[in-house]
Amino acid sequence: MKRITVLGATGSIGTNTLDVLARHREDFEVFALTGARQVEPMLALCVAHRPREVVMVDPPAARELAQRLAAEGLGHVVVHTGPEALDSVASHPEVDMVMAAIVGAAGLSPCLAAARAGKRLLLANKEALVVGGEVFLAAVREGGATLLPIDSEHSAIFQSLPDDRSAWERRVDKIILTASGGPFRTLEPQALRDVTPEQACAHPNWVMGRKISVDSASMMNKGLEVIEARYLFGLGPERLDVVIHPQSIVHSMVQYRDGSIVAQLGTPDMRVPIAYGLSWPERIASGAANLDFSRLSAMTFESVHDAAHQLRFPCLALAWQALRGPTGSTAILNAANEVAVEAFLQRRIRFDQIATINAQCLAKGTERPPTDLGSLLELDRRTREHAEAEVKRWGAA
Ligand code: NAD
Ligand code: MG
């Protein structure tokens, strides 16, 4: 019986994780669920999954949840509040695994807590690794944790790499991440000025939270994933590449020295990489449909290096710029992007201005390279202030 904490349980990855767990109640026990402030969905998850503990970061939401749980006869569930409680349920001695499915840098601290406590850490929260970088990896090493990717591309790469990690550097030529191209793949680059949050969130192949949906539309998501791949697999930025594959069937590929390419394929359903993370190195049922080759009409690929795509997706190149920049650059890019995306969702800036603000913050850089969680959070805070000032400037223009 494995005990698991699901951080970000009320979100898209969180609910998909609980769907997989519910298929294997004899093997997994839900220790804790966490959410930001949505009481109603959390109450439903508590009724269905009977966690021992719950965290609602927002204090009024935590009070309301405690009352509602008592009314449902679940008064024994311990309800915590505040961001520090995320760290304690992520590192609790009775917990074996932690699903990191909070969105944004807000998930970094509980990821580090789980890493230091030596947990099996299932990482969906890519921003935590993009911000944490080497500090995150050091916590995993020092805590003796097992870091497993949940992002579909990174799960695909992990499944396509040799089991022997020491052979990766020697045998692999490059890693090729696939990208669907999102909802604006065929739009004229100039038309990106006028797209709405609703259009940006209408992803052709995946149903996801709003932040990652906007990131998919700008391809900043793929940029964040390139950075994530750099840290997870240890290959240099020149050995990471992206190809557009609109059908999202090939989830990513590894090209070996001899020209062989090994890929992982499947229907676009996050329960597959979630189930793999939960069961690795075994395999368990995920609930996803199998690929039906008789109904598969085509698999196509487009170069992201094509001129129109470069104009359409300026955020993608920022990933390599950040990886080649001084320590802290990836944290800067992430903070700028979180602010810019939120401002776009609030209709304070245009879609194309997300890239402008990200590039501007990245170019500004930092004089003090971060070395620990405190300095990373400080850099994150300063960059958010700067990005917010840029939002005001561009929004008023
Ligand atoms: P979501 O918006 O659906 O859910 C986010 C969860 O985080 C919610 O439970 C929310 O309550 C919680 N949360 C938000 N802000 C918080 C804060 N400040 N403190 C604590 N909790 C907070 O997002 P999602 O689509 O499930 O994505 C979660 C993460 O997984 C993101 O990092 C995303 O990039 C990654 N991811 C998602 C998908 C997908 O298919 N949805 C695929 C790959 C990777
Ligand atoms: Mg992905």
Tab-separated table of C-alpha atoms and ligand atoms in Angstrom:
chain	number	residue	atom	x	y	z
A	1	MET	CA	0.000	0.000	0.000
A	2	LYS	CA	1.551	3.326	-1.086
A	3	ARG	CA	0.462	6.567	0.585
A	4	ILE	CA	0.203	9.627	-1.608
A	5	THR	CA	-0.238	13.377	-1.219
A	6	VAL	CA	-1.802	15.124	-4.223
A	7	LEU	CA	-0.776	18.792	-4.380
A	8	GLY	CA	-3.191	20.769	-6.575
A	9	ALA	CA	-5.840	18.046	-6.277
A	10	THR	CA	-8.706	20.235	-7.542
A	11	GLY	CA	-6.960	21.010	-10.845
A	12	SER	CA	-6.884	19.188	-14.148
A	13	ILE	CA	-3.840	16.990	-13.330
A	14	GLY	CA	-5.045	16.531	-9.735
A	15	THR	CA	-8.445	15.166	-10.756
A	16	ASN	CA	-6.886	12.952	-13.449
A	17	THR	CA	-4.524	11.569	-10.798
A	18	LEU	CA	-7.428	10.777	-8.472
A	19	ASP	CA	-9.238	9.096	-11.362
A	20	VAL	CA	-6.269	6.730	-11.831
A	21	LEU	CA	-5.906	6.173	-8.071
A	22	ALA	CA	-9.596	5.239	-7.792
A	23	ARG	CA	-8.938	2.350	-10.199
A	24	HIS	CA	-6.303	0.941	-7.799
A	25	ARG	CA	-7.683	1.406	-4.298
A	26	GLU	CA	-5.978	-1.797	-3.108
A	27	ASP	CA	-2.518	-0.355	-3.964
A	28	PHE	CA	-2.766	3.335	-3.044
A	29	GLU	CA	-4.077	5.298	-0.082
A	30	VAL	CA	-4.693	9.047	-0.358
A	31	PHE	CA	-2.914	10.699	2.554
A	32	ALA	CA	-3.554	14.377	1.770
A	33	LEU	CA	-5.205	16.566	-0.860
A	34	THR	CA	-4.422	20.247	-1.363
A	35	GLY	CA	-6.137	23.119	-3.139
A	36	ALA	CA	-6.051	26.909	-3.214
A	37	ARG	CA	-9.609	28.037	-2.446
A	38	GLN	CA	-12.269	26.033	-4.284
A	39	VAL	CA	-14.383	24.457	-1.512
A	40	GLU	CA	-17.048	22.659	-3.550
A	41	PRO	CA	-14.743	20.521	-5.727
A	42	MET	CA	-12.484	19.757	-2.733
A	43	LEU	CA	-15.474	18.584	-0.692
A	44	ALA	CA	-16.484	16.221	-3.513
A	45	LEU	CA	-12.912	14.868	-3.725
A	46	CYS	CA	-12.850	14.289	0.063
A	47	VAL	CA	-16.114	12.357	-0.068
A	48	ALA	CA	-14.833	10.197	-2.922
A	49	HIS	CA	-11.224	9.652	-1.761
A	50	ARG	CA	-11.306	9.921	2.062
A	51	PRO	CA	-7.944	11.650	2.646
A	52	ARG	CA	-6.563	11.866	6.180
A	53	GLU	CA	-5.583	15.516	5.771
A	54	VAL	CA	-6.526	18.443	3.525
A	55	VAL	CA	-4.886	21.802	2.871
A	56	MET	CA	-6.834	24.802	1.602
A	57	VAL	CA	-4.286	27.607	1.218
A	58	ASP	CA	-6.954	30.287	1.650
A	59	PRO	CA	-7.993	30.506	5.362
A	60	PRO	CA	-11.726	31.346	4.862
A	61	ALA	CA	-11.974	28.450	2.379
A	62	ALA	CA	-10.311	26.142	4.932
A	63	ARG	CA	-12.852	27.154	7.620
A	64	GLU	CA	-15.765	26.591	5.266
A	65	LEU	CA	-14.393	23.221	4.163
A	66	ALA	CA	-13.990	22.065	7.783
A	67	GLN	CA	-17.655	22.908	8.474
A	68	ARG	CA	-18.873	21.178	5.330
A	69	LEU	CA	-16.770	18.069	6.075
A	70	ALA	CA	-18.251	17.866	9.577
A	71	ALA	CA	-21.759	18.090	8.100
A	72	GLU	CA	-20.883	15.183	5.773
A	73	GLY	CA	-19.722	13.021	8.702
A	74	LEU	CA	-16.062	13.560	7.737
A	75	GLY	CA	-15.171	15.682	10.773
A	76	HIS	CA	-12.102	13.477	11.403
A	77	VAL	CA	-10.344	14.830	8.266
A	78	VAL	CA	-7.687	17.290	9.467
A	79	VAL	CA	-7.948	20.615	7.616
A	80	HIS	CA	-4.841	22.840	7.432
A	81	THR	CA	-4.381	26.265	5.902
A	82	GLY	CA	-1.556	28.508	4.666
A	83	PRO	CA	1.270	27.755	2.224
A	84	GLU	CA	3.504	26.201	4.959
A	85	ALA	CA	0.967	23.398	5.340
A	86	LEU	CA	1.724	22.385	1.729
A	87	ASP	CA	5.325	21.664	2.760
A	88	SER	CA	4.282	19.539	5.724
A	89	VAL	CA	1.857	17.284	3.817
A	90	ALA	CA	4.469	16.946	1.033
A	91	SER	CA	7.173	15.812	3.451
A	92	HIS	CA	5.084	13.940	6.063
A	93	PRO	CA	6.910	10.787	7.264
A	94	GLU	CA	3.918	8.568	6.409
A	95	VAL	CA	3.852	9.701	2.768
A	96	ASP	CA	5.596	7.633	0.058
A	97	MET	CA	4.725	9.650	-3.059
A	98	VAL	CA	3.824	13.219	-3.882
A	99	MET	CA	2.012	14.308	-7.031
A	100	ALA	CA	3.163	17.895	-7.682
A	101	ALA	CA	0.250	19.404	-9.635
A	102	ILE	CA	0.115	22.981	-8.354
A	103	VAL	CA	0.392	25.512	-11.172
A	104	GLY	CA	3.276	27.996	-11.142
A	105	ALA	CA	6.186	28.859	-8.860
A	106	ALA	CA	3.799	28.528	-5.881
A	107	GLY	CA	4.549	24.796	-6.087
A	108	LEU	CA	8.324	25.125	-5.656
A	109	SER	CA	8.497	25.094	-1.859
A	110	PRO	CA	6.403	21.909	-1.359
A	111	CYS	CA	8.366	20.214	-4.191
A	112	LEU	CA	11.617	20.994	-2.380
A	113	ALA	CA	10.120	19.741	0.894
A	114	ALA	CA	9.159	16.436	-0.762
A	115	ALA	CA	12.575	16.177	-2.436
A	116	ARG	CA	14.468	16.765	0.814
A	117	ALA	CA	12.281	14.186	2.555
A	118	GLY	CA	13.264	11.587	-0.072
A	119	LYS	CA	9.827	11.004	-1.564
A	120	ARG	CA	8.915	9.668	-4.988
A	121	LEU	CA	8.117	13.016	-6.567
A	122	LEU	CA	5.791	12.964	-9.580
A	123	LEU	CA	6.397	16.269	-11.294
A	124	ALA	CA	3.627	17.874	-13.339
A	125	ASN	CA	4.398	21.344	-11.934
A	126	LYS	CA	7.079	22.182	-14.535
A	127	GLU	CA	7.370	25.798	-13.334
A	128	ALA	CA	8.823	24.517	-10.034
A	129	LEU	CA	11.758	22.920	-11.875
A	130	VAL	CA	12.158	25.865	-14.281
A	131	VAL	CA	12.436	28.210	-11.278
A	132	GLY	CA	14.334	25.847	-8.971
A	133	GLY	CA	16.843	24.523	-11.530
A	134	GLU	CA	20.056	23.291	-9.915
A	135	VAL	CA	18.745	24.076	-6.401
A	136	PHE	CA	15.824	21.707	-7.067
A	137	LEU	CA	18.124	18.970	-8.418
A	138	ALA	CA	20.463	19.310	-5.427
A	139	ALA	CA	17.491	18.829	-3.064
A	140	VAL	CA	16.503	15.662	-4.960
A	141	ARG	CA	20.064	14.302	-4.761
A	142	GLU	CA	20.626	15.199	-1.135
A	143	GLY	CA	17.218	13.921	-0.009
A	144	GLY	CA	17.580	10.683	-1.985
A	145	ALA	CA	14.261	11.403	-3.716
A	146	THR	CA	13.098	9.840	-6.984
A	147	LEU	CA	12.033	12.498	-9.473
A	148	LEU	CA	9.696	11.185	-12.179
A	149	PRO	CA	8.207	13.274	-15.004
A	150	ILE	CA	4.440	13.579	-15.493
A	151	ASP	CA	4.459	16.086	-18.348
A	152	SER	CA	3.477	13.879	-21.320
A	153	GLU	CA	6.563	14.832	-23.372
A	154	HIS	CA	8.988	14.116	-20.545
A	155	SER	CA	7.246	10.870	-19.647
A	156	ALA	CA	7.594	9.893	-23.328
A	157	ILE	CA	11.306	10.778	-23.318
A	158	PHE	CA	11.847	8.937	-20.036
A	159	GLN	CA	10.129	5.866	-21.532
A	160	SER	CA	12.303	6.118	-24.674
A	161	LEU	CA	15.636	6.449	-22.838
A	162	PRO	CA	17.727	3.470	-21.648
A	163	ASP	CA	17.099	2.403	-18.021
A	164	ASP	CA	20.803	2.936	-17.347
A	165	ARG	CA	21.130	6.683	-16.737
A	166	SER	CA	24.883	6.606	-17.078
A	167	ALA	CA	24.407	5.699	-20.777
A	168	TRP	CA	22.254	8.725	-21.689
A	169	GLU	CA	25.092	11.137	-22.397
A	170	ARG	CA	26.998	8.558	-24.468
A	171	ARG	CA	24.227	6.952	-26.517
A	172	VAL	CA	21.811	9.810	-27.117
A	173	ASP	CA	22.286	12.342	-29.917
A	174	LYS	CA	19.314	14.552	-29.108
A	175	ILE	CA	15.896	14.758	-27.522
A	176	ILE	CA	13.006	15.877	-29.748
A	177	LEU	CA	9.948	17.240	-27.968
A	178	THR	CA	6.727	17.252	-29.944
A	179	ALA	CA	4.343	20.226	-29.787
A	180	SER	CA	0.781	20.347	-31.072
A	181	GLY	CA	1.193	23.994	-32.103
A	182	GLY	CA	-1.936	24.863	-30.111
A	183	PRO	CA	-4.995	26.746	-31.355
A	184	PHE	CA	-3.072	29.408	-33.339
A	185	ARG	CA	-0.763	27.188	-35.411
A	186	THR	CA	-2.259	28.266	-38.728
A	187	LEU	CA	-3.197	31.849	-37.825
A	188	GLU	CA	-1.427	34.726	-39.581
A	189	PRO	CA	1.220	36.024	-37.136
A	190	GLN	CA	-0.259	39.591	-37.275
A	191	ALA	CA	-3.676	38.228	-36.217
A	192	LEU	CA	-2.241	37.217	-32.808
A	193	ARG	CA	-2.778	40.819	-31.693
A	194	ASP	CA	-6.525	40.267	-31.603
A	195	VAL	CA	-6.984	36.803	-30.077
A	196	THR	CA	-9.056	36.491	-26.872
A	197	PRO	CA	-8.437	34.457	-23.688
A	198	GLU	CA	-11.335	32.180	-24.720
A	199	GLN	CA	-9.671	31.416	-28.066
A	200	ALA	CA	-6.295	30.880	-26.385
A	201	CYS	CA	-7.798	28.432	-23.872
A	202	ALA	CA	-9.573	26.335	-26.540
A	203	HIS	CA	-6.797	23.777	-27.102
A	204	PRO	CA	-7.432	21.392	-30.017
A	205	ASN	CA	-6.220	18.183	-28.289
A	206	TRP	CA	-5.990	18.608	-24.509
A	207	VAL	CA	-8.307	19.949	-21.770
A	208	MET	CA	-6.086	21.710	-19.220
A	209	GLY	CA	-5.948	24.552	-16.683
A	210	ARG	CA	-6.099	28.101	-18.085
A	211	LYS	CA	-2.460	29.023	-17.463
A	212	ILE	CA	-0.970	26.054	-19.318
A	213	SER	CA	-3.584	26.503	-22.072
A	214	VAL	CA	-2.378	30.063	-22.745
A	215	ASP	CA	1.226	28.807	-22.575
A	216	SER	CA	0.372	26.171	-25.198
A	217	ALA	CA	-1.112	28.831	-27.469
A	218	SER	CA	2.063	30.982	-27.217
A	219	MET	CA	4.337	27.897	-27.182
A	220	MET	CA	5.899	29.253	-23.996
A	221	ASN	CA	4.735	25.900	-22.636
A	222	LYS	CA	7.116	24.137	-25.036
A	223	GLY	CA	9.831	26.576	-24.012
A	224	LEU	CA	9.263	25.751	-20.336
A	225	GLU	CA	9.346	22.061	-21.323
A	226	VAL	CA	12.709	22.486	-23.091
A	227	ILE	CA	14.068	23.922	-19.838
A	228	GLU	CA	12.376	21.110	-17.878
A	229	ALA	CA	14.037	18.549	-20.206
A	230	ARG	CA	17.438	20.203	-19.708
A	231	TYR	CA	17.189	19.702	-15.937
A	232	LEU	CA	15.508	16.271	-15.983
A	233	PHE	CA	17.766	14.598	-18.537
A	234	GLY	CA	21.017	16.557	-18.213
A	235	LEU	CA	21.696	17.078	-21.949
A	236	GLY	CA	22.902	20.505	-23.088
A	237	PRO	CA	20.546	23.018	-24.765
A	238	GLU	CA	22.077	22.270	-28.205
A	239	ARG	CA	20.824	18.681	-27.893
A	240	LEU	CA	17.188	19.646	-27.279
A	241	ASP	CA	14.873	20.213	-30.232
A	242	VAL	CA	11.157	20.708	-30.877
A	243	VAL	CA	8.991	19.572	-33.786
A	244	ILE	CA	5.336	20.451	-34.370
A	245	HIS	CA	3.030	17.441	-34.561
A	246	PRO	CA	-0.593	18.653	-34.598
A	247	GLN	CA	-2.241	15.285	-33.828
A	248	SER	CA	-0.470	14.800	-30.432
A	249	ILE	CA	0.014	11.056	-30.923
A	250	VAL	CA	3.811	10.895	-30.795
A	251	HIS	CA	4.404	12.364	-27.337
A	252	SER	CA	8.180	12.915	-27.860
A	253	MET	CA	11.267	11.133	-29.160
A	254	VAL	CA	14.888	10.288	-28.459
A	255	GLN	CA	17.345	10.270	-31.367
A	256	TYR	CA	20.358	8.006	-30.804
A	257	ARG	CA	23.927	8.313	-32.152
A	258	ASP	CA	23.251	5.773	-34.910
A	259	GLY	CA	20.225	7.655	-36.280
A	260	SER	CA	17.602	5.450	-34.607
A	261	ILE	CA	14.644	7.310	-33.165
A	262	VAL	CA	12.688	5.812	-30.271
A	263	ALA	CA	9.307	7.399	-29.536
A	264	GLN	CA	6.336	6.862	-27.250
A	265	LEU	CA	2.852	6.994	-28.791
A	266	GLY	CA	-0.675	6.986	-27.434
A	267	THR	CA	-3.967	8.834	-27.300
A	268	PRO	CA	-3.658	12.318	-25.754
A	269	ASP	CA	-4.746	11.454	-22.198
A	270	MET	CA	-2.742	12.613	-19.160
A	271	ARG	CA	-3.798	9.517	-17.230
A	272	VAL	CA	-1.154	7.547	-19.190
A	273	PRO	CA	1.904	9.472	-17.917
A	274	ILE	CA	0.247	9.774	-14.484
A	275	ALA	CA	-0.233	5.980	-14.262
A	276	TYR	CA	3.382	5.450	-15.366
A	277	GLY	CA	4.666	7.778	-12.658
A	278	LEU	CA	2.547	6.034	-10.033
A	279	SER	CA	3.546	2.504	-11.017
A	280	TRP	CA	7.085	2.893	-12.457
A	281	PRO	CA	8.839	0.621	-13.300
A	282	GLU	CA	5.650	-1.470	-13.442
A	283	ARG	CA	2.604	-0.649	-15.590
A	284	ILE	CA	-0.979	-0.295	-14.348
A	285	ALA	CA	-4.308	0.414	-16.084
A	286	SER	CA	-4.829	4.155	-16.617
A	287	GLY	CA	-8.376	4.285	-17.996
A	288	ALA	CA	-7.127	5.811	-21.280
A	289	ALA	CA	-8.444	4.504	-24.598
A	290	ASN	CA	-5.986	2.598	-26.799
A	291	LEU	CA	-4.833	4.125	-30.051
A	292	ASP	CA	-7.104	2.880	-32.863
A	293	PHE	CA	-4.881	2.621	-35.956
A	294	SER	CA	-7.865	1.920	-38.216
A	295	ARG	CA	-9.188	5.418	-37.464
A	296	LEU	CA	-5.874	7.248	-37.509
A	297	SER	CA	-5.900	9.247	-40.739
A	298	ALA	CA	-2.472	10.892	-40.641
A	299	MET	CA	0.455	11.900	-38.502
A	300	THR	CA	2.116	15.086	-39.751
A	301	PHE	CA	5.131	17.112	-38.650
A	302	GLU	CA	6.226	20.737	-39.217
A	303	SER	CA	9.505	22.450	-38.429
A	304	VAL	CA	9.383	25.075	-35.681
A	305	HIS	CA	12.388	26.651	-37.408
A	306	ASP	CA	10.203	27.658	-40.364
A	307	ALA	CA	10.031	31.472	-40.722
A	308	ALA	CA	6.270	31.836	-40.142
A	309	HIS	CA	6.397	29.692	-36.987
A	310	GLN	CA	9.302	31.754	-35.655
A	311	LEU	CA	7.214	34.903	-36.070
A	312	ARG	CA	4.153	33.227	-34.593
A	313	PHE	CA	5.880	31.704	-31.564
A	314	PRO	CA	8.610	34.111	-30.358
A	315	CYS	CA	8.354	32.685	-26.802
A	316	LEU	CA	9.929	29.380	-27.835
A	317	ALA	CA	13.401	30.795	-28.583
A	318	LEU	CA	13.424	32.511	-25.164
A	319	ALA	CA	13.904	29.066	-23.579
A	320	TRP	CA	17.332	28.572	-25.187
A	321	GLN	CA	18.217	32.184	-24.449
A	322	ALA	CA	17.414	31.573	-20.756
A	323	LEU	CA	19.329	28.260	-20.682
A	324	ARG	CA	22.403	29.956	-22.143
A	325	GLY	CA	22.049	32.981	-19.861
A	326	PRO	CA	23.386	33.439	-16.322
A	327	THR	CA	22.029	31.376	-13.379
A	328	GLY	CA	18.541	32.579	-12.509
A	329	SER	CA	17.543	33.329	-16.117
A	330	THR	CA	15.019	30.492	-16.282
A	331	ALA	CA	13.442	31.702	-13.012
A	332	ILE	CA	13.167	35.212	-14.495
A	333	LEU	CA	11.528	33.910	-17.662
A	334	ASN	CA	9.014	31.912	-15.626
A	335	ALA	CA	8.069	34.792	-13.299
A	336	ALA	CA	7.640	37.233	-16.194
A	337	ASN	CA	5.476	34.732	-18.022
A	338	GLU	CA	3.246	33.996	-15.007
A	339	VAL	CA	2.536	37.719	-14.627
A	340	ALA	CA	2.043	38.301	-18.360
A	341	VAL	CA	-0.305	35.323	-18.782
A	342	GLU	CA	-2.429	36.403	-15.819
A	343	ALA	CA	-2.604	39.950	-17.241
A	344	PHE	CA	-3.674	38.562	-20.632
A	345	LEU	CA	-6.369	36.415	-18.981
A	346	GLN	CA	-7.598	39.586	-17.216
A	347	ARG	CA	-7.596	41.371	-20.603
A	348	ARG	CA	-5.050	43.934	-19.392
A	349	ILE	CA	-2.579	43.204	-22.226
A	350	ARG	CA	-2.785	41.671	-25.708
A	351	PHE	CA	-1.684	38.096	-26.427
A	352	ASP	CA	1.397	39.151	-28.438
A	353	GLN	CA	2.560	41.323	-25.526
A	354	ILE	CA	3.181	38.202	-23.413
A	355	ALA	CA	6.298	37.541	-25.524
A	356	THR	CA	7.325	41.210	-25.386
A	357	ILE	CA	7.200	41.264	-21.574
A	358	ASN	CA	8.953	37.906	-21.245
A	359	ALA	CA	11.780	39.017	-23.557
A	360	GLN	CA	12.093	42.363	-21.790
A	361	CYS	CA	12.412	40.821	-18.310
A	362	LEU	CA	14.861	38.187	-19.546
A	363	ALA	CA	17.053	40.866	-21.151
A	364	LYS	CA	17.095	42.863	-17.896
A	365	GLY	CA	18.564	39.837	-16.072
A	366	THR	CA	19.822	39.911	-12.496
A	367	GLU	CA	23.036	41.012	-10.807
A	368	ARG	CA	22.613	38.520	-7.965
A	369	PRO	CA	22.500	34.891	-9.172
A	370	PRO	CA	20.283	32.806	-6.843
A	371	THR	CA	21.852	29.992	-4.833
A	372	ASP	CA	19.055	28.758	-2.558
A	373	LEU	CA	15.275	28.804	-2.122
A	374	GLY	CA	15.348	32.202	-0.404
A	375	SER	CA	17.272	33.931	-3.194
A	376	LEU	CA	15.173	32.193	-5.874
A	377	LEU	CA	11.960	33.434	-4.269
A	378	GLU	CA	13.480	36.909	-3.986
A	379	LEU	CA	14.402	36.890	-7.690
A	380	ASP	CA	10.899	35.622	-8.492
A	381	ARG	CA	9.380	38.483	-6.461
A	382	ARG	CA	11.564	41.193	-8.018
A	383	THR	CA	10.871	39.918	-11.535
A	384	ARG	CA	7.127	39.896	-10.854
A	385	GLU	CA	7.328	43.545	-9.786
A	386	HIS	CA	9.201	44.459	-12.937
A	387	ALA	CA	6.812	42.452	-15.153
A	388	GLU	CA	3.818	44.082	-13.453
A	389	ALA	CA	5.289	47.521	-14.240
A	390	GLU	CA	5.677	46.405	-17.871
A	391	VAL	CA	2.055	45.207	-17.910
A	392	LYS	CA	0.924	48.653	-16.712
A	393	ARG	CA	3.085	50.371	-19.335
A	394	TRP	CA	1.937	48.162	-22.246
A	395	GLY	CA	-1.649	47.942	-21.040
A	396	ALA	CA	-1.910	51.751	-21.021
A	397	ALA	CA	-0.227	52.115	-24.453
B	1	NAD	P1	-5.110	23.803	-12.856
B	1	NAD	O1	-5.203	25.274	-12.922
B	1	NAD	O2	-6.203	22.982	-13.427
B	1	NAD	O3	-4.902	23.350	-11.324
B	1	NAD	C1	-3.981	23.980	-10.481
B	1	NAD	C2	-4.085	23.460	-9.059
B	1	NAD	O4	-3.160	24.212	-8.245
B	1	NAD	C3	-5.453	23.637	-8.408
B	1	NAD	O5	-5.687	22.560	-7.529
B	1	NAD	C4	-5.299	24.933	-7.618
B	1	NAD	O6	-6.170	24.992	-6.504
B	1	NAD	C5	-3.852	24.830	-7.170
B	1	NAD	N1	-3.223	26.129	-6.948
B	1	NAD	C6	-3.250	27.219	-7.774
B	1	NAD	N2	-2.559	28.234	-7.238
B	1	NAD	C7	-2.084	27.805	-6.049
B	1	NAD	C8	-1.289	28.393	-5.026
B	1	NAD	N3	-0.846	29.664	-5.110
B	1	NAD	N4	-0.989	27.648	-3.932
B	1	NAD	C9	-1.424	26.373	-3.831
B	1	NAD	N5	-2.175	25.767	-4.757
B	1	NAD	C10	-2.498	26.456	-5.856
B	1	NAD	O7	-3.708	23.412	-13.558
B	1	NAD	P2	-3.322	22.058	-14.300
B	1	NAD	O8	-3.681	22.165	-15.734
B	1	NAD	O9	-3.779	20.878	-13.521
B	1	NAD	O10	-1.739	22.151	-14.245
B	1	NAD	C11	-1.022	21.896	-13.050
B	1	NAD	C12	0.468	21.790	-13.389
B	1	NAD	O11	0.671	20.671	-14.227
B	1	NAD	C13	1.001	23.007	-14.148
B	1	NAD	O12	2.315	23.247	-13.751
B	1	NAD	C14	0.982	22.549	-15.598
B	1	NAD	O13	1.965	23.179	-16.380
B	1	NAD	C15	1.289	21.059	-15.450
B	1	NAD	N6	0.779	20.228	-16.542
B	1	NAD	C16	-0.547	20.175	-16.791
B	1	NAD	C17	-1.024	19.381	-17.826
B	1	NAD	C18	-2.496	19.247	-18.107
B	1	NAD	O14	-2.885	18.466	-18.966
B	1	NAD	N7	-3.366	19.960	-17.427
B	1	NAD	C19	-0.124	18.662	-18.629
B	1	NAD	C20	1.232	18.749	-18.343
B	1	NAD	C21	1.679	19.534	-17.284
B	2	MG	MG	3.485	18.837	-21.857
